[in-house]
GROMACS .gro file of C-alpha atoms in nm:
model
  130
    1UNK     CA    1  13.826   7.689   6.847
    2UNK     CA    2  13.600   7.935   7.080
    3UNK     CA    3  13.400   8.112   6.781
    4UNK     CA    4  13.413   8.526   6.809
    5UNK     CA    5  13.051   8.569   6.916
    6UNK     CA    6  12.888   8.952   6.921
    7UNK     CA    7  12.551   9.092   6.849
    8UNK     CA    8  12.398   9.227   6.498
    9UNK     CA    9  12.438   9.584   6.643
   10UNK     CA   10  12.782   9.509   6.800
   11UNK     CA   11  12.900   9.389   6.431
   12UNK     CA   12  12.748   9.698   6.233
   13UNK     CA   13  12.894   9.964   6.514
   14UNK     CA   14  13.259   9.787   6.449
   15UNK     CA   15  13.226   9.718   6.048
   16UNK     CA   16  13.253   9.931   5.746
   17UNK     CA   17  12.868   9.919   5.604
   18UNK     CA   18  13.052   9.694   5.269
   19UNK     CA   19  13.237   9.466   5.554
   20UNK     CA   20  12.892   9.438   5.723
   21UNK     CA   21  12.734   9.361   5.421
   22UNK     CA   22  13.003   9.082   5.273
   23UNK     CA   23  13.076   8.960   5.662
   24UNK     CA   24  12.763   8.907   5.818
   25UNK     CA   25  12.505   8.918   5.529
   26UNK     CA   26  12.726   8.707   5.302
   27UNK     CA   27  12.732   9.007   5.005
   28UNK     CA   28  12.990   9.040   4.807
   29UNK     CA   29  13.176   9.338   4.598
   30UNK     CA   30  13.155   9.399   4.268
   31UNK     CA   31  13.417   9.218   4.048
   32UNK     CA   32  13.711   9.464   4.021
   33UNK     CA   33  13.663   9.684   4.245
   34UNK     CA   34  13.782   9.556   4.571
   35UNK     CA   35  14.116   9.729   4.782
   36UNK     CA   36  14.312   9.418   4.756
   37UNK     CA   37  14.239   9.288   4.378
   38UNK     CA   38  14.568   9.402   4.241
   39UNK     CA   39  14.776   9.388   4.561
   40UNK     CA   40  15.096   9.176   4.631
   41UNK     CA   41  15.262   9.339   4.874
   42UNK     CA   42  15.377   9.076   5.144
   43UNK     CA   43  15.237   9.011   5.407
   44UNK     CA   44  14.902   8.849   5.617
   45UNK     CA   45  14.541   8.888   5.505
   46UNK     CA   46  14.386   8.914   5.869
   47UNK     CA   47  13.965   8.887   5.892
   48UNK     CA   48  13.831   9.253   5.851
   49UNK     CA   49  13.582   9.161   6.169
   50UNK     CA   50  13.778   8.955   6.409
   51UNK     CA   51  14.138   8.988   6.323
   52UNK     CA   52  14.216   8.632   6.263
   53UNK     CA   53  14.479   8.516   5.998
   54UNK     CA   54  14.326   8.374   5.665
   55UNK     CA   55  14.555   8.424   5.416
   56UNK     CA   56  14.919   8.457   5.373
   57UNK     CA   57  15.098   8.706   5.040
   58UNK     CA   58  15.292   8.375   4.935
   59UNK     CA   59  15.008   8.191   4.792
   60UNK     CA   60  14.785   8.491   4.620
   61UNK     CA   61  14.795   8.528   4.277
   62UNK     CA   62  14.586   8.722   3.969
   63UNK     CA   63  14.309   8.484   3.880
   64UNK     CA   64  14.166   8.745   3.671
   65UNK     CA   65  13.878   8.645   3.843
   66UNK     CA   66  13.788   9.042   4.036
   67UNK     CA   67  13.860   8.942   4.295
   68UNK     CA   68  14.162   8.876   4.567
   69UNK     CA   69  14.254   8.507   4.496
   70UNK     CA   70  14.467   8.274   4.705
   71UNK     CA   71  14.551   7.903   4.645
   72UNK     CA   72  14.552   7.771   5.001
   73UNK     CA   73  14.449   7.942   5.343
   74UNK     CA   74  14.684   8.087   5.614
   75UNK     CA   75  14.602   7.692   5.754
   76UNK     CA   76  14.348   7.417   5.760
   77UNK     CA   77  14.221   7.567   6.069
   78UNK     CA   78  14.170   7.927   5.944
   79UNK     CA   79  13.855   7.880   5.726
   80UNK     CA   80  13.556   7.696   5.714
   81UNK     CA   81  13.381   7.575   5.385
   82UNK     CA   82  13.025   7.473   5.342
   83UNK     CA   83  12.809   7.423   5.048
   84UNK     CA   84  12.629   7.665   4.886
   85UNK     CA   85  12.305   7.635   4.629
   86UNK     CA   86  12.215   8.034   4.660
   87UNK     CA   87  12.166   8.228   4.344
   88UNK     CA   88  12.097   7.914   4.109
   89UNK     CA   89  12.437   7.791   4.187
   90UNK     CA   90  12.639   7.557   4.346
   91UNK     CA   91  12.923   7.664   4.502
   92UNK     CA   92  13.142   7.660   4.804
   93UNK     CA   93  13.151   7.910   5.054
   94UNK     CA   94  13.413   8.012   5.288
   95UNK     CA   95  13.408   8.142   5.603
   96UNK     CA   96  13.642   8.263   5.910
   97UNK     CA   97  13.636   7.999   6.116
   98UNK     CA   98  13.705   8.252   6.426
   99UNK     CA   99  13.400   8.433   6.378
  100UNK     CA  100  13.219   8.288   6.111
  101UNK     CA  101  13.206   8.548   5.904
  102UNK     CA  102  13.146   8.562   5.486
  103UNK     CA  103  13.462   8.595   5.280
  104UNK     CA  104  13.386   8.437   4.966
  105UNK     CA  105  13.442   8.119   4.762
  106UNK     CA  106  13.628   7.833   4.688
  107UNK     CA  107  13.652   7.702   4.322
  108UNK     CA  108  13.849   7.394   4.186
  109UNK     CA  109  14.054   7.610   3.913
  110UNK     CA  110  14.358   7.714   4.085
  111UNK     CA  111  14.708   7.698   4.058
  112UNK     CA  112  14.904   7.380   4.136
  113UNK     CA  113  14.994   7.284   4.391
  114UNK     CA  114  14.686   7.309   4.570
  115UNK     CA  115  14.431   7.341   4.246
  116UNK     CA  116  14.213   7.558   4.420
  117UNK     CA  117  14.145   7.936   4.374
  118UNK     CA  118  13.971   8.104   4.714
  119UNK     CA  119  13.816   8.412   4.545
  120UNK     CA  120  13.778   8.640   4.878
  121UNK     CA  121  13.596   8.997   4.929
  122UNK     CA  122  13.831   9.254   4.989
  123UNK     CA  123  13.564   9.397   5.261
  124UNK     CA  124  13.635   9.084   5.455
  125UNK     CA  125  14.063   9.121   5.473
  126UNK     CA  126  14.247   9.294   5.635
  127UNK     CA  127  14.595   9.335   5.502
  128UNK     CA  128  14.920   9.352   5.765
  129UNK     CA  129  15.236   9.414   5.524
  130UNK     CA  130  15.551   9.262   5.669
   0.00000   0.00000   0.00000
């Protein structure tokens, strides 16, 4: 997949100042307090910097965690994971695999049948209802 390249000032002109934050700084929101926490409306969660599917409505769910969770992505090709040791922790970070953006992370206590619960920034979705 041909990655969604574009400068530092190209992604803060096009961004929110939270999406640029989360996206390209790898931030994150504060538990709670994200637009799509408590939203089940269906429909696709769509990357709030390059447009590209992540998520689909079928497989979100309240983890009770703060923050939008979903037990698998849109596909296998729609996110990248890599480690990560920031903060004191280890952890597993995902990222749009379009543009490489920062969405969240990925945490072995999800639902079956998948196990997993992706814990993703609202700042970095985009929701298209169906």
């Amino acid at each position: 997949m041909t990655k969604v390249q574009k400068t530092e000032a190209e992604w803060q002109a096009e961004l929110s100042p939270e999406a640029y934050h989360v996206l390209r700084e790898n931030g994150t929101e504060r538990p709670f307090t994200g637009e799509y926490d408590h939203t089940f409306e269906p429909g696709t969660y769509r990357c709030a910097g390059c447009g590209a599917t992540l998520f689909e409505s079928d497989t979100k769910y309240d983890s009770g965690c703060g923050w939008p969770a979903f037990s698998a992505p849109a596909s296998e090709e729609a996110v990248e994971e890599e480690g990560d040791a920031s903060y004191g922790m280890v952890r597993t970070e995902v990222l749009c695999a379009s543009c490489g953006g920062h969405l969240g992370h990925v945490f072995p206590d999800g639902p079956h049948p998948t196990g997993q619960r992706y814990c993703i920034n609202s700042a970095a979705l985009k929701h298209e209802e169906r």
